[in-house]
């Protein structure tokens, strides 16, 4: 197996652990921030209100804009990503759509990696053409293909590794190319999290997350966040955030703050169990290929300080995929990932979703691909479950 820690001198896990356990934002001495479950914040006088509206005084006005619990979450994510600022959203898709639409308009073009998350693809294919915004898809692992597509584009949309196929992109190389053309670069970093990849350090402008995944980590919240420079986040605030209205709720922000505290503890477990299962699948006679970044020789691996627990594998023709999925007992059948529980999704079913607007079908993902989310259960229990499911699914 290849080296798991391509950045040997950076201890992201230790750094995140101290950062996330330490809460000094509230004066009361409480170790957990309160949930500010309020829609608005009132002013003591006309002068306070006028100064706040004029930007001379900082105070939350209305929770569609700012809320202290949400701001605490935003501060944490910004610190983890090494960003100046962050903005929380009601979902990963709210973060993605508000970010993209803040930087492109009618007549503009986006260059996106093929095999990006399915609903990001559907946003690009369904909504953006109605606004006269075009999206070209490239094999993000090929810098020449990206370089050829970039001239004239406004935004480069990355996701490393990509959904379902787990292809990598060389972040320093691609962001250098984008910068030469004055193009803003965004990345969906939900898979690696800032504990295992810090894209801003490699030139990415805006880092997007579905916080519903590892950041929350307990499958109890749908949320999103974007992190970047103060100027870029200001632009999102001014152009889309307040008007599209996809704000994060204080209670969800609080759940995320709770989830974040254990992120540096959860990830090494997901990584270890994920690698164990990947290795055993690779050696299994019913598996043709394992799509896990650990097996890649692509330079994009250099920015990953570790691996999480989501990957896919392709089974041989004599495996009855529905029977395999139904035979699993610890792996539940479901779409999301990044939580405590193990999950399975066969590409065969996903390929039937939204016919005509399906990136997996368009970019040739094999129907023999099965994606697994390796949760926090005992790894030997998980492997026994997979082994018996193979036994029960022989054609
Ligand atoms: C890689 C990736 N990005 C973004 C999203 C969208 O996030 P959300 O479901 O929080 O809107 C998902 C959701 O599954 C995802 O897998």
CSV table of C-alpha atoms and ligand atoms in Angstrom, one decimal:
chain,number,residue,atom,x,y,z
A,1,UNK,CA,0.0,0.0,0.0
A,2,UNK,CA,1.1,3.5,-0.7
A,3,UNK,CA,2.2,6.0,2.0
A,4,UNK,CA,-0.9,7.4,3.9
A,5,UNK,CA,0.7,10.6,5.1
A,6,UNK,CA,2.2,12.5,2.1
A,7,UNK,CA,2.7,15.6,4.3
A,8,UNK,CA,4.9,14.2,7.1
A,9,UNK,CA,5.7,17.5,8.7
A,10,UNK,CA,2.2,18.7,9.2
A,11,UNK,CA,0.2,17.4,12.1
A,12,UNK,CA,-3.3,18.6,11.1
A,13,UNK,CA,-5.0,16.2,13.5
A,14,UNK,CA,-3.2,17.6,16.6
A,15,UNK,CA,-3.8,21.2,15.4
A,16,UNK,CA,-7.5,20.6,14.9
A,17,UNK,CA,-7.9,18.8,18.2
A,18,UNK,CA,-6.7,21.7,20.3
A,19,UNK,CA,-8.5,24.3,18.1
A,20,UNK,CA,-11.8,22.5,18.4
A,21,UNK,CA,-11.7,21.7,22.1
A,22,UNK,CA,-11.0,25.3,23.0
A,23,UNK,CA,-13.9,27.6,23.2
A,24,UNK,CA,-13.2,31.2,24.4
A,25,UNK,CA,-15.9,33.0,22.5
A,26,UNK,CA,-18.4,33.4,25.3
A,27,UNK,CA,-17.8,35.3,28.6
A,28,UNK,CA,-20.1,33.3,30.8
A,29,UNK,CA,-17.6,30.5,31.5
A,30,UNK,CA,-19.9,28.0,29.8
A,31,UNK,CA,-17.8,25.4,27.9
A,32,UNK,CA,-20.6,25.0,25.3
A,33,UNK,CA,-21.9,28.0,23.4
A,34,UNK,CA,-25.6,28.9,23.8
A,35,UNK,CA,-28.1,28.4,21.0
A,36,UNK,CA,-29.3,31.9,20.1
A,37,UNK,CA,-32.8,30.8,19.0
A,38,UNK,CA,-33.9,34.2,18.0
A,39,UNK,CA,-35.0,35.7,14.7
A,40,UNK,CA,-33.9,39.3,15.5
A,41,UNK,CA,-31.6,41.4,17.7
A,42,UNK,CA,-33.0,44.8,18.9
A,43,UNK,CA,-31.2,48.1,19.5
A,44,UNK,CA,-30.9,50.2,22.6
A,45,UNK,CA,-31.4,53.4,20.7
A,46,UNK,CA,-31.9,55.0,17.3
A,47,UNK,CA,-28.2,55.9,17.2
A,48,UNK,CA,-27.2,52.2,17.8
A,49,UNK,CA,-29.5,51.1,15.0
A,50,UNK,CA,-28.3,53.8,12.6
A,51,UNK,CA,-24.6,53.1,13.4
A,52,UNK,CA,-25.2,49.3,12.9
A,53,UNK,CA,-27.0,49.9,9.6
A,54,UNK,CA,-24.2,52.2,8.5
A,55,UNK,CA,-21.6,49.5,9.3
A,56,UNK,CA,-19.9,51.6,12.0
A,57,UNK,CA,-20.9,49.2,14.7
A,58,UNK,CA,-21.1,45.3,14.5
A,59,UNK,CA,-24.1,43.6,16.0
A,60,UNK,CA,-26.3,40.9,14.5
A,61,UNK,CA,-29.5,42.4,13.1
A,62,UNK,CA,-31.6,39.5,11.9
A,63,UNK,CA,-30.8,35.8,11.9
A,64,UNK,CA,-31.2,35.5,8.1
A,65,UNK,CA,-27.9,37.5,8.1
A,66,UNK,CA,-26.0,36.9,11.3
A,67,UNK,CA,-26.6,34.8,14.4
A,68,UNK,CA,-24.0,34.3,17.2
A,69,UNK,CA,-24.3,30.5,17.3
A,70,UNK,CA,-23.9,30.3,13.5
A,71,UNK,CA,-21.0,32.8,13.7
A,72,UNK,CA,-19.2,30.6,16.2
A,73,UNK,CA,-19.5,27.7,13.7
A,74,UNK,CA,-18.3,29.9,10.9
A,75,UNK,CA,-15.3,31.0,12.9
A,76,UNK,CA,-14.3,27.4,13.7
A,77,UNK,CA,-14.5,26.4,10.0
A,78,UNK,CA,-12.5,29.4,8.9
A,79,UNK,CA,-9.8,28.6,11.5
A,80,UNK,CA,-9.7,25.0,10.4
A,81,UNK,CA,-9.4,25.8,6.7
A,82,UNK,CA,-6.8,28.6,7.3
A,83,UNK,CA,-9.3,31.1,5.8
A,84,UNK,CA,-10.1,34.7,6.8
A,85,UNK,CA,-13.9,34.1,6.9
A,86,UNK,CA,-16.6,31.5,6.4
A,87,UNK,CA,-20.4,31.5,5.8
A,88,UNK,CA,-22.7,28.8,7.0
A,89,UNK,CA,-25.7,27.6,5.0
A,90,UNK,CA,-28.8,25.5,5.3
A,91,UNK,CA,-27.2,22.7,3.2
A,92,UNK,CA,-24.1,21.9,1.2
A,93,UNK,CA,-26.2,22.7,-2.0
A,94,UNK,CA,-27.2,26.1,-0.6
A,95,UNK,CA,-23.5,26.9,-0.1
A,96,UNK,CA,-22.6,25.6,-3.6
A,97,UNK,CA,-25.4,27.5,-5.4
A,98,UNK,CA,-24.9,30.8,-3.5
A,99,UNK,CA,-21.1,30.6,-4.0
A,100,UNK,CA,-21.2,29.8,-7.7
A,101,UNK,CA,-23.9,32.4,-8.4
A,102,UNK,CA,-22.0,35.1,-6.6
A,103,UNK,CA,-19.1,34.8,-9.1
A,104,UNK,CA,-20.8,34.1,-12.4
A,105,UNK,CA,-23.6,35.8,-14.4
A,106,UNK,CA,-25.2,35.7,-17.8
A,107,UNK,CA,-22.7,34.9,-20.6
A,108,UNK,CA,-20.1,33.4,-18.2
A,109,UNK,CA,-18.6,30.0,-18.4
A,110,UNK,CA,-17.6,27.6,-15.6
A,111,UNK,CA,-15.0,24.7,-15.9
A,112,UNK,CA,-16.0,21.9,-13.6
A,113,UNK,CA,-14.5,18.5,-12.9
A,114,UNK,CA,-16.5,15.6,-14.4
A,115,UNK,CA,-18.0,13.3,-11.7
A,116,UNK,CA,-18.6,16.1,-9.3
A,117,UNK,CA,-21.4,15.6,-6.8
A,118,UNK,CA,-24.7,14.7,-8.6
A,119,UNK,CA,-26.8,17.6,-7.5
A,120,UNK,CA,-24.0,20.1,-8.2
A,121,UNK,CA,-24.0,18.7,-11.7
A,122,UNK,CA,-27.8,19.0,-11.9
A,123,UNK,CA,-27.6,22.7,-10.7
A,124,UNK,CA,-25.1,23.2,-13.6
A,125,UNK,CA,-27.3,21.4,-16.1
A,126,UNK,CA,-30.7,22.6,-15.1
A,127,UNK,CA,-30.6,26.0,-13.5
A,128,UNK,CA,-27.5,27.6,-14.9
A,129,UNK,CA,-28.4,27.3,-18.6
A,130,UNK,CA,-31.6,29.2,-17.9
A,131,UNK,CA,-29.4,32.1,-16.6
A,132,UNK,CA,-27.2,31.8,-19.8
A,133,UNK,CA,-24.3,30.3,-17.8
A,134,UNK,CA,-22.4,27.5,-19.5
A,135,UNK,CA,-20.5,24.7,-17.8
A,136,UNK,CA,-17.7,22.6,-19.5
A,137,UNK,CA,-16.7,19.4,-17.8
A,138,UNK,CA,-13.1,18.2,-17.8
A,139,UNK,CA,-11.1,15.3,-16.5
A,140,UNK,CA,-9.7,17.1,-13.5
A,141,UNK,CA,-6.8,14.6,-13.1
A,142,UNK,CA,-5.4,15.9,-16.5
A,143,UNK,CA,-3.9,19.4,-16.1
A,144,UNK,CA,-3.6,19.7,-19.9
A,145,UNK,CA,-7.4,19.2,-20.3
A,146,UNK,CA,-8.0,21.8,-17.6
A,147,UNK,CA,-5.5,24.3,-19.1
A,148,UNK,CA,-7.2,23.9,-22.5
A,149,UNK,CA,-10.6,24.6,-21.1
A,150,UNK,CA,-9.7,27.6,-18.8
A,151,UNK,CA,-9.2,30.5,-21.2
A,152,UNK,CA,-12.3,32.8,-21.1
A,153,UNK,CA,-13.8,30.9,-18.1
A,154,UNK,CA,-14.9,32.7,-14.9
A,155,UNK,CA,-14.8,29.9,-12.3
A,156,UNK,CA,-13.0,26.6,-11.8
A,157,UNK,CA,-15.1,24.1,-9.8
A,158,UNK,CA,-13.0,21.3,-8.2
A,159,UNK,CA,-13.8,18.3,-6.0
A,160,UNK,CA,-10.8,16.2,-5.0
A,161,UNK,CA,-11.4,13.4,-4.8
A,162,UNK,CA,-14.5,13.3,-7.0
A,163,UNK,CA,-17.8,11.6,-6.0
A,164,UNK,CA,-18.2,7.9,-6.8
A,165,UNK,CA,-14.9,7.6,-8.7
A,166,UNK,CA,-12.6,9.3,-6.2
A,167,UNK,CA,-10.3,10.8,-8.9
A,168,UNK,CA,-7.8,13.4,-7.7
A,169,UNK,CA,-6.7,16.8,-8.9
A,170,UNK,CA,-3.4,18.5,-8.5
A,171,UNK,CA,-4.5,21.6,-6.5
A,172,UNK,CA,-1.3,23.7,-6.6
A,173,UNK,CA,-0.9,23.1,-10.4
A,174,UNK,CA,-4.6,23.8,-11.3
A,175,UNK,CA,-4.9,26.9,-9.0
A,176,UNK,CA,-1.7,28.3,-10.6
A,177,UNK,CA,-3.3,27.8,-14.1
A,178,UNK,CA,-6.5,29.5,-12.9
A,179,UNK,CA,-4.7,32.4,-11.4
A,180,UNK,CA,-2.9,33.0,-14.7
A,181,UNK,CA,-6.3,33.6,-16.3
A,182,UNK,CA,-7.8,35.5,-13.3
A,183,UNK,CA,-10.2,32.7,-12.6
A,184,UNK,CA,-11.7,32.1,-9.2
A,185,UNK,CA,-11.2,28.5,-7.9
A,186,UNK,CA,-13.7,26.6,-5.7
A,187,UNK,CA,-13.4,23.1,-4.3
A,188,UNK,CA,-15.8,20.8,-2.6
A,189,UNK,CA,-13.7,19.6,0.3
A,190,UNK,CA,-16.4,17.6,2.1
A,191,UNK,CA,-14.6,14.3,1.6
A,192,UNK,CA,-11.2,15.2,3.1
A,193,UNK,CA,-12.3,17.9,5.6
A,194,UNK,CA,-9.8,20.5,6.7
A,195,UNK,CA,-8.2,17.9,8.9
A,196,UNK,CA,-6.9,16.0,5.9
A,197,UNK,CA,-6.7,18.7,3.2
A,198,UNK,CA,-6.4,22.5,3.4
A,199,UNK,CA,-7.0,23.7,-0.1
A,200,UNK,CA,-6.5,27.4,0.7
A,201,UNK,CA,-2.8,26.6,1.4
A,202,UNK,CA,-2.6,25.3,-2.2
A,203,UNK,CA,-4.1,28.4,-3.9
A,204,UNK,CA,-7.8,27.6,-3.9
A,205,UNK,CA,-10.0,30.7,-3.3
A,206,UNK,CA,-13.2,29.2,-1.8
A,207,UNK,CA,-13.6,25.9,0.0
A,208,UNK,CA,-17.1,24.4,0.1
A,209,UNK,CA,-18.5,21.7,2.4
A,210,UNK,CA,-21.5,19.7,2.8
A,211,UNK,CA,-21.3,20.0,6.7
A,212,UNK,CA,-24.0,17.2,6.7
A,213,UNK,CA,-21.0,14.8,6.2
A,214,UNK,CA,-17.9,14.5,8.4
A,215,UNK,CA,-18.0,18.0,9.9
A,216,UNK,CA,-21.4,17.2,11.6
A,217,UNK,CA,-20.5,13.5,11.7
A,218,UNK,CA,-23.7,12.2,13.4
A,219,UNK,CA,-26.2,12.1,10.5
A,220,UNK,CA,-28.5,14.4,12.4
A,221,UNK,CA,-28.0,17.7,10.4
A,222,UNK,CA,-28.1,19.0,6.9
A,223,UNK,CA,-25.9,22.0,6.6
A,224,UNK,CA,-23.2,23.7,4.4
A,225,UNK,CA,-20.4,26.2,4.7
A,226,UNK,CA,-18.0,28.1,2.4
A,227,UNK,CA,-14.6,29.4,3.6
A,228,UNK,CA,-12.3,31.9,1.9
A,229,UNK,CA,-10.9,35.4,2.0
A,230,UNK,CA,-12.8,38.2,3.7
A,231,UNK,CA,-13.3,39.8,0.3
A,232,UNK,CA,-14.7,36.7,-1.4
A,233,UNK,CA,-17.1,35.9,1.6
A,234,UNK,CA,-18.2,39.6,1.5
A,235,UNK,CA,-19.0,39.2,-2.2
A,236,UNK,CA,-21.1,36.1,-1.4
A,237,UNK,CA,-22.9,38.0,1.4
A,238,UNK,CA,-23.6,40.9,-0.9
A,239,UNK,CA,-24.5,39.0,-4.0
A,240,UNK,CA,-26.5,35.9,-3.0
A,241,UNK,CA,-26.4,34.9,0.7
A,242,UNK,CA,-29.1,37.2,2.1
A,243,UNK,CA,-31.3,37.1,-0.9
A,244,UNK,CA,-31.4,33.4,-1.7
A,245,UNK,CA,-32.0,33.1,2.1
A,246,UNK,CA,-30.5,29.6,2.6
A,247,UNK,CA,-29.2,30.4,6.1
A,248,UNK,CA,-28.0,28.0,8.7
A,249,UNK,CA,-30.3,27.6,11.8
A,250,UNK,CA,-28.8,28.3,15.3
A,251,UNK,CA,-29.7,24.8,16.4
A,252,UNK,CA,-28.1,23.1,13.4
A,253,UNK,CA,-25.0,25.3,14.0
A,254,UNK,CA,-24.9,24.1,17.6
A,255,UNK,CA,-25.1,20.5,16.5
A,256,UNK,CA,-22.3,21.1,14.1
A,257,UNK,CA,-20.2,22.7,16.8
A,258,UNK,CA,-20.8,19.6,18.9
A,259,UNK,CA,-19.9,17.3,16.0
A,260,UNK,CA,-16.8,19.3,15.1
A,261,UNK,CA,-15.3,18.7,18.6
A,262,UNK,CA,-14.8,15.0,17.8
A,263,UNK,CA,-13.8,15.4,14.1
A,264,UNK,CA,-10.1,14.9,14.9
A,265,UNK,CA,-11.0,11.7,16.8
A,266,UNK,CA,-13.4,10.3,14.3
A,267,UNK,CA,-11.3,10.7,11.2
A,268,UNK,CA,-8.4,8.5,12.1
A,269,UNK,CA,-10.9,5.7,12.9
A,270,UNK,CA,-12.7,6.2,9.6
A,271,UNK,CA,-9.3,6.2,7.9
A,272,UNK,CA,-8.0,3.1,9.5
A,273,UNK,CA,-11.1,1.0,9.0
A,274,UNK,CA,-11.6,2.4,5.5
A,275,UNK,CA,-8.0,1.3,4.5
A,276,UNK,CA,-8.5,-2.1,6.1
A,277,UNK,CA,-11.7,-2.8,4.2
A,278,UNK,CA,-10.2,-1.3,1.0
A,279,UNK,CA,-7.2,-3.7,1.2
A,280,UNK,CA,-9.4,-6.7,1.8
A,281,UNK,CA,-11.7,-5.8,-1.0
A,282,UNK,CA,-8.7,-5.4,-3.3
A,283,UNK,CA,-7.6,-8.9,-2.5
A,284,UNK,CA,-11.1,-10.4,-2.9
A,285,UNK,CA,-11.9,-12.5,-5.9
A,286,UNK,CA,-15.2,-10.8,-6.6
A,287,UNK,CA,-13.7,-7.3,-6.8
A,288,UNK,CA,-12.2,-6.0,-10.0
A,289,UNK,CA,-11.1,-2.6,-8.8
A,290,UNK,CA,-11.1,-0.4,-5.7
A,291,UNK,CA,-11.6,3.4,-6.3
A,292,UNK,CA,-9.8,4.8,-3.2
A,293,UNK,CA,-7.2,7.6,-3.4
A,294,UNK,CA,-4.7,5.5,-1.5
A,295,UNK,CA,-4.1,3.4,-4.7
A,296,UNK,CA,-3.6,6.5,-6.9
A,297,UNK,CA,-0.2,7.7,-8.1
A,298,UNK,CA,-1.6,11.1,-9.1
A,299,UNK,CA,0.2,14.2,-7.8
A,300,UNK,CA,-3.1,15.3,-6.3
A,301,UNK,CA,-2.4,12.8,-3.5
A,302,UNK,CA,0.3,15.1,-2.1
A,303,UNK,CA,-2.2,17.6,-0.6
A,304,UNK,CA,-4.0,14.8,1.3
A,305,UNK,CA,-2.7,14.3,4.8
A,306,UNK,CA,-5.0,11.3,5.3
A,307,UNK,CA,-8.0,9.4,3.9
A,308,UNK,CA,-11.6,9.3,5.1
A,309,UNK,CA,-14.0,6.3,5.0
A,310,UNK,CA,-15.9,6.8,1.7
A,311,UNK,CA,-14.8,4.9,-1.4
A,312,UNK,CA,-16.1,2.6,-4.1
A,313,UNK,CA,-15.3,-0.7,-5.7
A,314,UNK,CA,-16.3,-2.6,-8.8
A,315,UNK,CA,-17.5,-6.1,-8.6
A,316,UNK,CA,-17.2,-9.0,-11.1
A,317,UNK,CA,-20.1,-9.9,-13.4
A,318,UNK,CA,-21.1,-12.9,-11.3
A,319,UNK,CA,-22.1,-10.8,-8.3
A,320,UNK,CA,-25.8,-10.1,-8.1
A,321,UNK,CA,-25.6,-6.5,-6.9
A,322,UNK,CA,-29.2,-6.1,-5.4
A,323,UNK,CA,-28.7,-9.4,-3.6
A,324,UNK,CA,-25.3,-8.2,-2.2
A,325,UNK,CA,-26.8,-5.0,-1.0
A,326,UNK,CA,-29.8,-6.7,0.6
A,327,UNK,CA,-27.6,-9.3,2.3
A,328,UNK,CA,-25.6,-6.6,4.2
A,329,UNK,CA,-26.7,-6.1,7.8
A,330,UNK,CA,-24.4,-3.5,9.3
A,331,UNK,CA,-24.2,-1.4,6.1
A,332,UNK,CA,-27.5,0.4,5.7
A,333,UNK,CA,-28.7,1.3,2.3
A,334,UNK,CA,-28.7,5.1,2.0
A,335,UNK,CA,-27.3,8.1,0.1
A,336,UNK,CA,-25.4,10.4,2.5
A,337,UNK,CA,-22.1,9.6,4.2
A,338,UNK,CA,-19.6,10.9,6.8
A,339,UNK,CA,-21.7,9.9,9.8
A,340,UNK,CA,-21.1,7.2,12.5
A,341,UNK,CA,-22.9,4.5,10.5
A,342,UNK,CA,-21.8,2.4,7.7
A,343,UNK,CA,-23.7,2.8,4.4
A,344,UNK,CA,-23.9,1.3,1.0
A,345,UNK,CA,-25.1,2.8,-2.4
A,346,UNK,CA,-24.8,0.9,-5.6
A,347,UNK,CA,-24.2,3.0,-8.7
A,348,UNK,CA,-26.7,0.7,-10.5
A,349,UNK,CA,-29.5,2.5,-8.6
A,350,UNK,CA,-28.0,6.0,-8.8
A,351,UNK,CA,-27.6,5.6,-12.6
A,352,UNK,CA,-31.4,5.4,-12.8
A,353,UNK,CA,-31.9,8.7,-10.9
A,354,UNK,CA,-32.9,11.8,-12.9
A,355,UNK,CA,-32.5,10.3,-16.4
A,356,UNK,CA,-30.9,12.7,-18.8
A,357,UNK,CA,-29.3,14.8,-16.0
A,358,UNK,CA,-27.1,12.1,-14.5
A,359,UNK,CA,-23.3,12.8,-14.4
A,360,UNK,CA,-22.6,9.1,-13.6
A,361,UNK,CA,-24.3,8.0,-16.8
A,362,UNK,CA,-22.8,10.8,-18.8
A,363,UNK,CA,-19.2,10.1,-17.7
A,364,UNK,CA,-19.4,6.4,-17.9
A,365,UNK,CA,-19.5,5.2,-14.2
A,366,UNK,CA,-19.8,1.5,-14.3
A,367,UNK,CA,-23.1,0.0,-13.0
A,368,UNK,CA,-20.9,-2.6,-11.2
A,369,UNK,CA,-19.6,0.2,-8.9
A,370,UNK,CA,-20.7,0.1,-5.2
A,371,UNK,CA,-19.9,2.9,-2.9
A,372,UNK,CA,-19.4,2.3,0.8
A,373,UNK,CA,-19.2,4.7,3.8
A,374,UNK,CA,-17.1,3.0,6.4
A,375,UNK,CA,-18.5,4.1,9.8
A,376,UNK,CA,-17.3,3.8,13.4
A,377,UNK,CA,-18.4,0.2,14.0
A,378,UNK,CA,-15.8,-2.5,14.7
A,379,UNK,CA,-14.0,-3.1,11.4
A,380,UNK,CA,-14.0,-6.9,11.8
A,381,UNK,CA,-17.8,-6.9,12.1
A,382,UNK,CA,-17.9,-4.8,9.0
A,383,UNK,CA,-15.6,-7.1,7.1
A,384,UNK,CA,-17.6,-10.3,8.2
A,385,UNK,CA,-20.7,-8.5,6.9
A,386,UNK,CA,-19.2,-7.9,3.5
A,387,UNK,CA,-17.7,-11.4,3.2
A,388,UNK,CA,-21.1,-13.1,4.0
A,389,UNK,CA,-22.9,-10.7,1.5
A,390,UNK,CA,-20.5,-11.9,-1.2
A,391,UNK,CA,-21.3,-15.5,-0.3
A,392,UNK,CA,-25.1,-14.8,-0.6
A,393,UNK,CA,-24.9,-12.9,-3.8
A,394,UNK,CA,-23.3,-15.4,-6.2
A,395,UNK,CA,-25.2,-15.5,-9.5
B,1,LIG,C1,-19.5,15.6,-2.3
B,1,LIG,C2,-20.8,16.3,-1.9
B,1,LIG,N1,-20.9,17.6,-2.0
B,1,LIG,C3,-22.1,18.3,-1.7
B,1,LIG,C4,-23.2,17.6,-1.2
B,1,LIG,C5,-24.4,18.4,-0.9
B,1,LIG,O1,-24.6,18.6,0.4
B,1,LIG,P1,-26.0,18.7,1.1
B,1,LIG,O2,-26.7,17.4,1.0
B,1,LIG,O3,-25.6,19.1,2.5
B,1,LIG,O4,-26.8,19.8,0.4
B,1,LIG,C6,-23.1,16.2,-1.1
B,1,LIG,C7,-24.3,15.5,-0.5
B,1,LIG,O5,-24.4,14.3,-0.6
B,1,LIG,C8,-21.9,15.5,-1.4
B,1,LIG,O6,-21.8,14.2,-1.3
